[in-house]
mmCIF file of C-alpha atoms in Angstrom:
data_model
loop_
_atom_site.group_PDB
_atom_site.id
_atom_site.type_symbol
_atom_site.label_atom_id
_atom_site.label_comp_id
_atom_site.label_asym_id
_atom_site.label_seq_id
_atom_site.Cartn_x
_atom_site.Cartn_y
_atom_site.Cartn_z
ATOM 1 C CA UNK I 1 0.694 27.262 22.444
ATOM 2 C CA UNK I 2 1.753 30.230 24.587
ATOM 3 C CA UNK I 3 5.534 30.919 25.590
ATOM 4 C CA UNK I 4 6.264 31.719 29.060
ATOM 5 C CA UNK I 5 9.515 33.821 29.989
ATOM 6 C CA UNK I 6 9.186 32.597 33.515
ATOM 7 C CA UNK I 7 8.057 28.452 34.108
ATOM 8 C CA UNK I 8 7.936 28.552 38.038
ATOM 9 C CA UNK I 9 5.028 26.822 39.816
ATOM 10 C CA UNK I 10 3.669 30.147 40.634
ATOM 11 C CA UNK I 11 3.973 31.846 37.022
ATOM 12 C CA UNK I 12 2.138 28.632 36.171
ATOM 13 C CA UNK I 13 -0.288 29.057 38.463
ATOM 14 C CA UNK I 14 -1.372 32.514 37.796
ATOM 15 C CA UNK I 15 -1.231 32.011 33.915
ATOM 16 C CA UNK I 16 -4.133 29.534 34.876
ATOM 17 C CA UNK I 17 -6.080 31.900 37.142
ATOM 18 C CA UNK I 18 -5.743 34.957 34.425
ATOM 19 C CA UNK I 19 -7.374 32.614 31.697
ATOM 20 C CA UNK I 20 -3.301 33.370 29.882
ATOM 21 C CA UNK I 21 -3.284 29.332 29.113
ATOM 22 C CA UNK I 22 -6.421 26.654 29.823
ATOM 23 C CA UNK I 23 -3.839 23.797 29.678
ATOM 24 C CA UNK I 24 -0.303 22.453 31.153
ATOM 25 C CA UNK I 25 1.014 19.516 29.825
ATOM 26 C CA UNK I 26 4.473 18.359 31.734
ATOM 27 C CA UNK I 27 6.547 15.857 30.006
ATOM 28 C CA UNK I 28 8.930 13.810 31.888
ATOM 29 C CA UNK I 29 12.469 13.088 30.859
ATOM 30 C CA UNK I 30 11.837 9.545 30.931
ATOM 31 C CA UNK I 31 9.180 10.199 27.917
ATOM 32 C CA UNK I 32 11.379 8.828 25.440
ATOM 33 C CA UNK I 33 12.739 5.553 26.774
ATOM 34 C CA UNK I 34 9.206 4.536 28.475
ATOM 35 C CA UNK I 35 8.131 4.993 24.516
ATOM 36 C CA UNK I 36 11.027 2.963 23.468
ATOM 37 C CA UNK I 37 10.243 0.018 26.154
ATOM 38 C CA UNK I 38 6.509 -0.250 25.128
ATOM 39 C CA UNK I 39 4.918 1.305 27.793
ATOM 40 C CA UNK I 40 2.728 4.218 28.305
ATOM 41 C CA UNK I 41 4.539 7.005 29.771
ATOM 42 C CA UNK I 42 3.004 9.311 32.673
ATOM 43 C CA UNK I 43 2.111 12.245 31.984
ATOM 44 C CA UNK I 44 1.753 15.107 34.828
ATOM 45 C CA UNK I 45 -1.348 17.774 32.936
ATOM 46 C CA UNK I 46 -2.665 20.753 35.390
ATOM 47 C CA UNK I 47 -5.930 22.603 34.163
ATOM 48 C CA UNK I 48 -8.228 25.234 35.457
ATOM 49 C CA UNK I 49 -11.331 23.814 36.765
ATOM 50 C CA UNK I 50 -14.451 23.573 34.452
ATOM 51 C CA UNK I 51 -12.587 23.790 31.178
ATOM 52 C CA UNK I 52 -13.616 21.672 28.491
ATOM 53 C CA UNK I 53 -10.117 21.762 26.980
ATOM 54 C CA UNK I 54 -9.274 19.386 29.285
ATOM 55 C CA UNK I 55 -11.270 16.122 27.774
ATOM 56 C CA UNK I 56 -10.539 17.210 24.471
ATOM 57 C CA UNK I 57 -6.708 17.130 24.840
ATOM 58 C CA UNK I 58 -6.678 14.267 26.473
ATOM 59 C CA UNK I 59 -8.280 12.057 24.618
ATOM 60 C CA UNK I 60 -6.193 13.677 21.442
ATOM 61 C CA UNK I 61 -3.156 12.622 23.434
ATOM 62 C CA UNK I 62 -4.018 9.379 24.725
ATOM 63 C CA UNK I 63 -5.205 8.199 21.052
ATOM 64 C CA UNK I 64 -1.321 9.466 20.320
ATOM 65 C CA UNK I 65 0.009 7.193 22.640
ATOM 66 C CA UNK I 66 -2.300 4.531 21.919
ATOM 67 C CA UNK I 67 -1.850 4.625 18.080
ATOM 68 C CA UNK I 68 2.042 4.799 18.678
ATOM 69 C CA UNK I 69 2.724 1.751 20.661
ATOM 70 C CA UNK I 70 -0.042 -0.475 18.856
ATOM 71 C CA UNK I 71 2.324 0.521 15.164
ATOM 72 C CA UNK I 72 5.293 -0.079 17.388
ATOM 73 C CA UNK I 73 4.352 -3.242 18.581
ATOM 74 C CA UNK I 74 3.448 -4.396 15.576
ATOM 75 C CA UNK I 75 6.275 -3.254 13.256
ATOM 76 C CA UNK I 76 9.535 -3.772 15.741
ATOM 77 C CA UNK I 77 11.314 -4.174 12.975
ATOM 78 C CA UNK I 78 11.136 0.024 12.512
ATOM 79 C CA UNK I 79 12.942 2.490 13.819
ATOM 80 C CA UNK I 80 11.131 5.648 16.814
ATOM 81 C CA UNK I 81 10.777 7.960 13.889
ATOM 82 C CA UNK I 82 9.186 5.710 10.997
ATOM 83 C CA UNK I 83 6.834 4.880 13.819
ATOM 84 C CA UNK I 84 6.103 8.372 14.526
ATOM 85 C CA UNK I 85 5.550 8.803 10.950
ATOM 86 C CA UNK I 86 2.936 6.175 10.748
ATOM 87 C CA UNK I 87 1.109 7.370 13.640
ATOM 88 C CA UNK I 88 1.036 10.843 12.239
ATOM 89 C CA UNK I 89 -0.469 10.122 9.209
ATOM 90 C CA UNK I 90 -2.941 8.148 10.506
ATOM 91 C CA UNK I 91 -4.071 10.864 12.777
ATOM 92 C CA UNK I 92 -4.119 13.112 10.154
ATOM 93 C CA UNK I 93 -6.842 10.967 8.413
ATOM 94 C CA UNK I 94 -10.203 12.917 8.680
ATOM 95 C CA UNK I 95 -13.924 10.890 8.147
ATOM 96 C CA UNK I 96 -16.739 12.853 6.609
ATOM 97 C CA UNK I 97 -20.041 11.744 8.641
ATOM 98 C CA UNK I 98 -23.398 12.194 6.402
ATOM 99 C CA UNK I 99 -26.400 12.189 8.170
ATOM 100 C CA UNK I 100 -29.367 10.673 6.334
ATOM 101 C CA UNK I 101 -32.147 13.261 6.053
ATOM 102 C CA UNK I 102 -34.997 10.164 5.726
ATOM 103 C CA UNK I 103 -34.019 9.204 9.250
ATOM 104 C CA UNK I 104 -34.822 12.411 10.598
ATOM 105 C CA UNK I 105 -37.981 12.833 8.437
ATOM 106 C CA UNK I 106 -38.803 9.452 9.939
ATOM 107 C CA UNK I 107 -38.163 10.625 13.389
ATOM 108 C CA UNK I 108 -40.285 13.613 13.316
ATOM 109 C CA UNK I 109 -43.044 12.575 11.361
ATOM 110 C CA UNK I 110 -43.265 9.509 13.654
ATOM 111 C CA UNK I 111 -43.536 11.627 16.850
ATOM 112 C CA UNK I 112 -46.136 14.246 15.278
ATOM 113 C CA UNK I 113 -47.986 10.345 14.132
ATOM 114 C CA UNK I 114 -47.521 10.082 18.632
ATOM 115 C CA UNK I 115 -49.156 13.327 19.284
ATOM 116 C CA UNK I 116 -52.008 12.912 16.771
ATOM 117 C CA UNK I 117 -52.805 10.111 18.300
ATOM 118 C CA UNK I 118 -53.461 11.940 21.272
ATOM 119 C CA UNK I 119 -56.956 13.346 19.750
ATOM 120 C CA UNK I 120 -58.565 9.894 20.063
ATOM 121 C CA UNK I 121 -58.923 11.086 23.815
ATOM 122 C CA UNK I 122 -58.808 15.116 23.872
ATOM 123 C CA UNK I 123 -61.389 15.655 20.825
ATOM 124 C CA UNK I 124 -63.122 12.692 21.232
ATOM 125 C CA UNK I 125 -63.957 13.078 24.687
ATOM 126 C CA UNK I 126 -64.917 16.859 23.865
ATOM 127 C CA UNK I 127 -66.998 16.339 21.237
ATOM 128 C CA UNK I 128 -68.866 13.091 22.996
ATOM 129 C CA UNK I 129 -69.174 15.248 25.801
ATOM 130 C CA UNK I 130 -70.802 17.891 24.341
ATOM 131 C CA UNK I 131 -73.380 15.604 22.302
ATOM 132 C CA UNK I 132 -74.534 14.403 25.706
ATOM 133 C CA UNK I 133 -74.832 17.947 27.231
ATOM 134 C CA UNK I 134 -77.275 18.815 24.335
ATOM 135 C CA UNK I 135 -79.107 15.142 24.458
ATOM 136 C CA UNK I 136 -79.515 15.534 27.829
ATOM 137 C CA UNK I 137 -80.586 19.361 28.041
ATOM 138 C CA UNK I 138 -83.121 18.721 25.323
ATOM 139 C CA UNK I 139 -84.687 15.414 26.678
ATOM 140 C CA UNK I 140 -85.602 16.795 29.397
ATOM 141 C CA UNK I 141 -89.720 15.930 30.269
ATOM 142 C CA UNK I 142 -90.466 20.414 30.419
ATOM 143 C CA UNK I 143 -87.689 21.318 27.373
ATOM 144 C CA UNK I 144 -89.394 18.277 25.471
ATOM 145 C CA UNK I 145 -93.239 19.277 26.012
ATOM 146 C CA UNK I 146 -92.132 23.125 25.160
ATOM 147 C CA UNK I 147 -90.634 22.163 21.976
ATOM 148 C CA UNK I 148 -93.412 20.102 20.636
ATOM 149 C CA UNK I 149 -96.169 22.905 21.283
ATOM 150 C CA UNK I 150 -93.670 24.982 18.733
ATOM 151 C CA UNK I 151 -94.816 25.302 15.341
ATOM 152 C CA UNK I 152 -91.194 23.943 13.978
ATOM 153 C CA UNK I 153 -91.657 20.755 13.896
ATOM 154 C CA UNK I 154 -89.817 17.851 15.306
ATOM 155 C CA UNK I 155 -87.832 16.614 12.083
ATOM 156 C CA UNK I 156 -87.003 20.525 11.483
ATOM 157 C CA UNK I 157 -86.240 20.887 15.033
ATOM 158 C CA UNK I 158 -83.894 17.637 15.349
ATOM 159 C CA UNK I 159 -81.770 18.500 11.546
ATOM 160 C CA UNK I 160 -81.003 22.179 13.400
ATOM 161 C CA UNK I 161 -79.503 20.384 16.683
ATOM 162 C CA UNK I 162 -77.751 18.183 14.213
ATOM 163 C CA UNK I 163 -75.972 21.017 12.334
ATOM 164 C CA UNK I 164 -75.065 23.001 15.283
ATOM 165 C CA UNK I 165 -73.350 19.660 17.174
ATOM 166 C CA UNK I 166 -71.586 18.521 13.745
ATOM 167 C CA UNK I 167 -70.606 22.108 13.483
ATOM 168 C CA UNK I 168 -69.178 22.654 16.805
ATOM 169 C CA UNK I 169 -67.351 19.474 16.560
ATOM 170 C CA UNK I 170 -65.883 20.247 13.197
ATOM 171 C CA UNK I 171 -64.544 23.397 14.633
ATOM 172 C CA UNK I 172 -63.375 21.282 17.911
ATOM 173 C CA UNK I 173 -61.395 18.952 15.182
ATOM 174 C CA UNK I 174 -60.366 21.622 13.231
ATOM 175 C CA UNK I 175 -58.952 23.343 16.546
ATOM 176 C CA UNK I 176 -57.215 20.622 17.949
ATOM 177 C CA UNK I 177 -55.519 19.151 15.178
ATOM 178 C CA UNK I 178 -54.229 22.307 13.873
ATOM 179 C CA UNK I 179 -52.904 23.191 16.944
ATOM 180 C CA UNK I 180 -51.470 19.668 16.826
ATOM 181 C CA UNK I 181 -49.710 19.955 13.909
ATOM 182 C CA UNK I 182 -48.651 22.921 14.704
ATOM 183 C CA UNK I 183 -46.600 21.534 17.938
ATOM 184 C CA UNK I 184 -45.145 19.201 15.687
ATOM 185 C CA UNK I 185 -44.119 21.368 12.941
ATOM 186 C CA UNK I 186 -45.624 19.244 9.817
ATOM 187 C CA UNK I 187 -44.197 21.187 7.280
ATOM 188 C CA UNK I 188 -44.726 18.772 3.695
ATOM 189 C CA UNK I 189 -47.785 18.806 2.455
ATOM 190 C CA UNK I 190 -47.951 15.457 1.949
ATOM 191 C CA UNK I 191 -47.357 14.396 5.162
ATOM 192 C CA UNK I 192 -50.430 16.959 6.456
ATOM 193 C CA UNK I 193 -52.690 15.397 3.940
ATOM 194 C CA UNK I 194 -52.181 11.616 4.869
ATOM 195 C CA UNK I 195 -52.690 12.870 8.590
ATOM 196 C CA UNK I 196 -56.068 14.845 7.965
ATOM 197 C CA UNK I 197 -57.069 12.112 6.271
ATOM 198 C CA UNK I 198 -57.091 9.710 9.067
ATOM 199 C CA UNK I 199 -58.407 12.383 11.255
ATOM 200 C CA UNK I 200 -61.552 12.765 8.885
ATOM 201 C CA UNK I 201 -61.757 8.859 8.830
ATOM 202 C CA UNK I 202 -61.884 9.097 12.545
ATOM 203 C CA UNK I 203 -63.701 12.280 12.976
ATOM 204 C CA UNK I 204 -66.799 10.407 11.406
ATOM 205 C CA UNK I 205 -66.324 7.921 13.422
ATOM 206 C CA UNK I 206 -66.741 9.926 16.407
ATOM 207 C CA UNK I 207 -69.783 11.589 15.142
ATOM 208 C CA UNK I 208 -71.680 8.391 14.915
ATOM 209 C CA UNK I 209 -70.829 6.936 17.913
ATOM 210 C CA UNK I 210 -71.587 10.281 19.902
ATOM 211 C CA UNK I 211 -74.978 10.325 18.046
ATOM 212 C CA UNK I 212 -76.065 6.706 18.746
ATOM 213 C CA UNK I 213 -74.690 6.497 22.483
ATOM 214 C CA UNK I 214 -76.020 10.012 23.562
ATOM 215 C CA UNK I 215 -79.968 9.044 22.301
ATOM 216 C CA UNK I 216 -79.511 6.188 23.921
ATOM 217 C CA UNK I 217 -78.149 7.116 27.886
ATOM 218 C CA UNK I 218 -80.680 9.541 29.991
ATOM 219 C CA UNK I 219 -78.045 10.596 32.809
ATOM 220 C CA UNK I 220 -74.808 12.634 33.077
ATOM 221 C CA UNK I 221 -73.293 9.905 35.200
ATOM 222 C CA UNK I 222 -73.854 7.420 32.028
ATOM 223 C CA UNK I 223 -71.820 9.961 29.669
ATOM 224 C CA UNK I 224 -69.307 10.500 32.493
ATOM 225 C CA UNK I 225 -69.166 6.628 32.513
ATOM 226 C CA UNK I 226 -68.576 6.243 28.904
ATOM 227 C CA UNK I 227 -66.200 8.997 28.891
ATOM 228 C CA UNK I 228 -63.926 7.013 31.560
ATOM 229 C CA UNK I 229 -64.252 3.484 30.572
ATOM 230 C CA UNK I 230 -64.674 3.240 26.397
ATOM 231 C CA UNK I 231 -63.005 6.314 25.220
ATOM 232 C CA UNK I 232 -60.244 6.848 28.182
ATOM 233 C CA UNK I 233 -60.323 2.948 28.513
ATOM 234 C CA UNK I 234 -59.583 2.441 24.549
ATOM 235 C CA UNK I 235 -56.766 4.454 24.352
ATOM 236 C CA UNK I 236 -54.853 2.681 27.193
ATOM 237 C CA UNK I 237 -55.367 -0.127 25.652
ATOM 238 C CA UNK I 238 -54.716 1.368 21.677
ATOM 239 C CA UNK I 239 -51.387 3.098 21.713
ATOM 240 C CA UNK I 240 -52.020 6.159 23.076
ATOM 241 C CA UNK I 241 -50.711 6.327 26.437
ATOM 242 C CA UNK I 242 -48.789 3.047 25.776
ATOM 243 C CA UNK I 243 -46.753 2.205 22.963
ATOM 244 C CA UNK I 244 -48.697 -0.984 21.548
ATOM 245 C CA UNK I 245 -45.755 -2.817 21.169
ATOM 246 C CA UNK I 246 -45.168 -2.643 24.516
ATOM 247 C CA UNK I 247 -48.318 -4.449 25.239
ATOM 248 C CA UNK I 248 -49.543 -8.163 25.461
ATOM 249 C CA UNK I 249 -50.970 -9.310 22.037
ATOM 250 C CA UNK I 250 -54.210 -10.942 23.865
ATOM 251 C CA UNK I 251 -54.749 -6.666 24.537
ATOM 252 C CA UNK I 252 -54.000 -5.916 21.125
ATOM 253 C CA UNK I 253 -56.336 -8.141 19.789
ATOM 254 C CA UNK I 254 -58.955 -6.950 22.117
ATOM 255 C CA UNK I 255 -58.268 -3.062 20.966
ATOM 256 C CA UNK I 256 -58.943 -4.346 17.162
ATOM 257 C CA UNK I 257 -62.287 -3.994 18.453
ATOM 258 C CA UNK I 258 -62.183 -0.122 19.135
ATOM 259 C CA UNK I 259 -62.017 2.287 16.542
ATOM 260 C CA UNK I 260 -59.560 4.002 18.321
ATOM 261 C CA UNK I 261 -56.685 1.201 17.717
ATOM 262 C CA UNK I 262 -57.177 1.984 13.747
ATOM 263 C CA UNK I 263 -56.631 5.307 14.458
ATOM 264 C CA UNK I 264 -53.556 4.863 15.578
ATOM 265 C CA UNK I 265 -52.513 2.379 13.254
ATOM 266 C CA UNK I 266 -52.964 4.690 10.598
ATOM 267 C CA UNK I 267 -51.031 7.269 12.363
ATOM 268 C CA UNK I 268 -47.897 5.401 13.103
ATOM 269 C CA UNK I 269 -48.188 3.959 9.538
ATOM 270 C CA UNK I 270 -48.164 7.431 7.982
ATOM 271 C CA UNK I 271 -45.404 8.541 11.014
ATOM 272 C CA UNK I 272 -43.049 5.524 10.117
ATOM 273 C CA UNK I 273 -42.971 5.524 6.216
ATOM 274 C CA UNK I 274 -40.816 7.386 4.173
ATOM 275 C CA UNK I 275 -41.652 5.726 0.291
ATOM 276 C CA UNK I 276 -45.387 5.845 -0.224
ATOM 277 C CA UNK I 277 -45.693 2.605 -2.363
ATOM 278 C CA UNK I 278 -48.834 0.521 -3.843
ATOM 279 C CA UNK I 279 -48.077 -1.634 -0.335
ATOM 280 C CA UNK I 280 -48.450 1.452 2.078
ATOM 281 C CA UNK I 281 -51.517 2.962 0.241
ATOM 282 C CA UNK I 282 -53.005 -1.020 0.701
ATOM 283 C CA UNK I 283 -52.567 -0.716 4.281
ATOM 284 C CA UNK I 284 -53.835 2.857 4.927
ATOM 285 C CA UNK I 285 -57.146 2.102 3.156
ATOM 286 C CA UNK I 286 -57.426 -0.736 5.517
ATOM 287 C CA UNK I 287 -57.032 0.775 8.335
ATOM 288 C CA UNK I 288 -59.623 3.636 6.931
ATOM 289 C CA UNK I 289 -62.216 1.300 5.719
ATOM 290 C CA UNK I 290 -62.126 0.055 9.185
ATOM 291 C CA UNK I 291 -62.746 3.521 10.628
ATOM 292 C CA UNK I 292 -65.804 4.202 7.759
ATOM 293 C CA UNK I 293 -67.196 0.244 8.587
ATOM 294 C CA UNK I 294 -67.479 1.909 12.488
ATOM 295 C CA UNK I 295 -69.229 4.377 11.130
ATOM 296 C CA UNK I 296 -71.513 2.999 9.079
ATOM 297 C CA UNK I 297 -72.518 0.296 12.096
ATOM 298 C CA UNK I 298 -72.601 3.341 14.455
ATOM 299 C CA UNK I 299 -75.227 4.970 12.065
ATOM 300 C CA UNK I 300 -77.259 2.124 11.385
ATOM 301 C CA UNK I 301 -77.336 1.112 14.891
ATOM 302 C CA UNK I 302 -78.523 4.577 15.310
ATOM 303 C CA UNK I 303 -81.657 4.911 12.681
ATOM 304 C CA UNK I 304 -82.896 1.463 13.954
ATOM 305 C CA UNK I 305 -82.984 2.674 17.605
ATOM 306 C CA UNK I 306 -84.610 6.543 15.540
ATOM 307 C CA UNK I 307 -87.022 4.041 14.255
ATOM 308 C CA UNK I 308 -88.245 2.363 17.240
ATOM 309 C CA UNK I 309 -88.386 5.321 19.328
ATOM 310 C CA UNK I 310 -90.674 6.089 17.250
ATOM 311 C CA UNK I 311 -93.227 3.111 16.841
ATOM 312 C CA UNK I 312 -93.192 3.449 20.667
ATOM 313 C CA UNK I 313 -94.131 7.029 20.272
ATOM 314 C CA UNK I 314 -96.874 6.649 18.660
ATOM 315 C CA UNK I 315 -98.539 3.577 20.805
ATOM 316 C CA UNK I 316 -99.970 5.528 23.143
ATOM 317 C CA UNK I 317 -101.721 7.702 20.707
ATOM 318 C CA UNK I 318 -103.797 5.002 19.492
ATOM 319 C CA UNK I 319 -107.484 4.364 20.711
ATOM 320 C CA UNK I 320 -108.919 0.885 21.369
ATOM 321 C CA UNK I 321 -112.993 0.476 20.579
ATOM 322 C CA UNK I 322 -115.410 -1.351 22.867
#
């Protein structure tokens, strides 16, 4: 409240303009009887542009109003100032609003589960990728012939290839999903743990398949291929991109069939619980005994195509007698 010595229009006006007063609230002389009748008076308010006083006051002075003629209606029986009573208490009243803490837990940790699903493209891609660049550099007829004249030999030769593209791609996952969790500010331990775990689940995953696909495909267009329709391709059609509740259950079923859907399963299962219980634990070694089963397919798939390479190998080694 400020007190004016002088209440002409212009006084009025430059009190506004000076930033004296933010607010002028003009009450008619017919305040009291419009009151009295039930009705809601008019009131004439003049502000200076862009203050947020404005909304503020009057919504404190239409609630005022509002509260006044609904006790006054209701009670005609009592006089202007019991009324007035009434409504002042009951504006008085304050409400203490708690926020739970488990919904915000939930929140975050269910958009971090969002983002980490986002490494069944970027890493997996990466690390498929660069499996086929070595495949593909060492397959080749004059890299192939060199490497046999070598006295390493070809069992020594392929375990060193092995250890330097599982190493690369364990720093590739390590890279990416710290940085990951770092963008979503994972700060409970717990919460990291159940995450890395489904990453490692998935990680081997991604291993085998790059291993069996890439000794399988001879071109750069076939891993540029597989890149764009299985991996890319899977996580339209998993969760990534789109929300899989979002999406028809006849494509849901279909992504069961990817790796890449239990991936995200078991992030948004991890993102969306708060109580880890017997029944979550059930349910995020399903989803991870899914991921190994892909794995362990992936591998074997892979030794039996090892093996017949090399029977064929060795066929035209062999002499037929006359």
């Amino acid at each position: 409240m400020v007190t004016l010595d002088d209440t002409s229009q212009k006084t009025l006006d430059d009190a506004l303009y000076f930033g004296q007063i933010d607010y002028i609230l003009t009450i008619p002389e017919s305040f009291t009887r419009a009151l009295t009748a039930g009705k809601k008076p008019q009131l004439t308010i003049q502000t200076k542009p862009g203050t947020y006083t404005k909304t503020l006051v009057n919504t404190t002075i239409n609630q005022f109003l509002n509260t006044f003629l609904l006790y006054q209606k209701a009670q005609p029986h009592l006089s202007q100032q019991e009324v007035l009573q009434q409504t002042t208490q009951t504006l008085r009243q304050q409400a203490t609003v708690k926020l739970d803490h488990t919904y915000t837990q939930k929140v975050n940790q269910s958009i971090a589960g969002r983002f980490i699903n986002l490494l069944a493209y970027g890493l997996f891609s990466t690390i498929f990728s660069a499996y086929g660049l070595v495949n593909l550099a060492f397959n080749r007829p004059e890299i192939k012939m060199r490497n046999s004249c070598s006295p390493v030999s070809r069992r020594r030769f392929s375990r060193k290839i092995a250890i330097a593209t599982i190493s690369y791609a364990l720093l590739a996952a390590i890279g990416f999903s710290g940085f990951i969790m770092y963008v979503s500010k994972l700060a409970n331990p717990q919460i990291i743990g159940l995450f890395s775990l489904s990453i490692l689940a998935f990680f081997l995953t991604m291993i085998t398949f790059s291993t069996l696909v890439t000794s399988l495909v001879k071109s750069s267009e076939t891993i540029s291929g597989v890149n764009n329709v299985f991996i890319l391709g899977s996580c339209f059609i998993s969760g990534v991109f789109v929300p899989s509740e979002f999406l028809p259950d006849i494509v849901n079923k279909i992504a069961a069939f990817t790796p890449t859907y239990w991936f995200v399963r078991s992030n948004m299962l991890i993102g969306e619980t708060i109580t880890y219980d017997t029944k979550f634990f059930e349910a995020l070694g399903l989803n991870l005994f899914v991921l190994l089963a892909f794995s362990a397919v992936f591998m074997v798939l892979h030794f039996m195509n090892m093996r017949e390479k090399g029977v064929v190998s060795l066929i035209p080694h062999k002499r037929t007698t006359r």
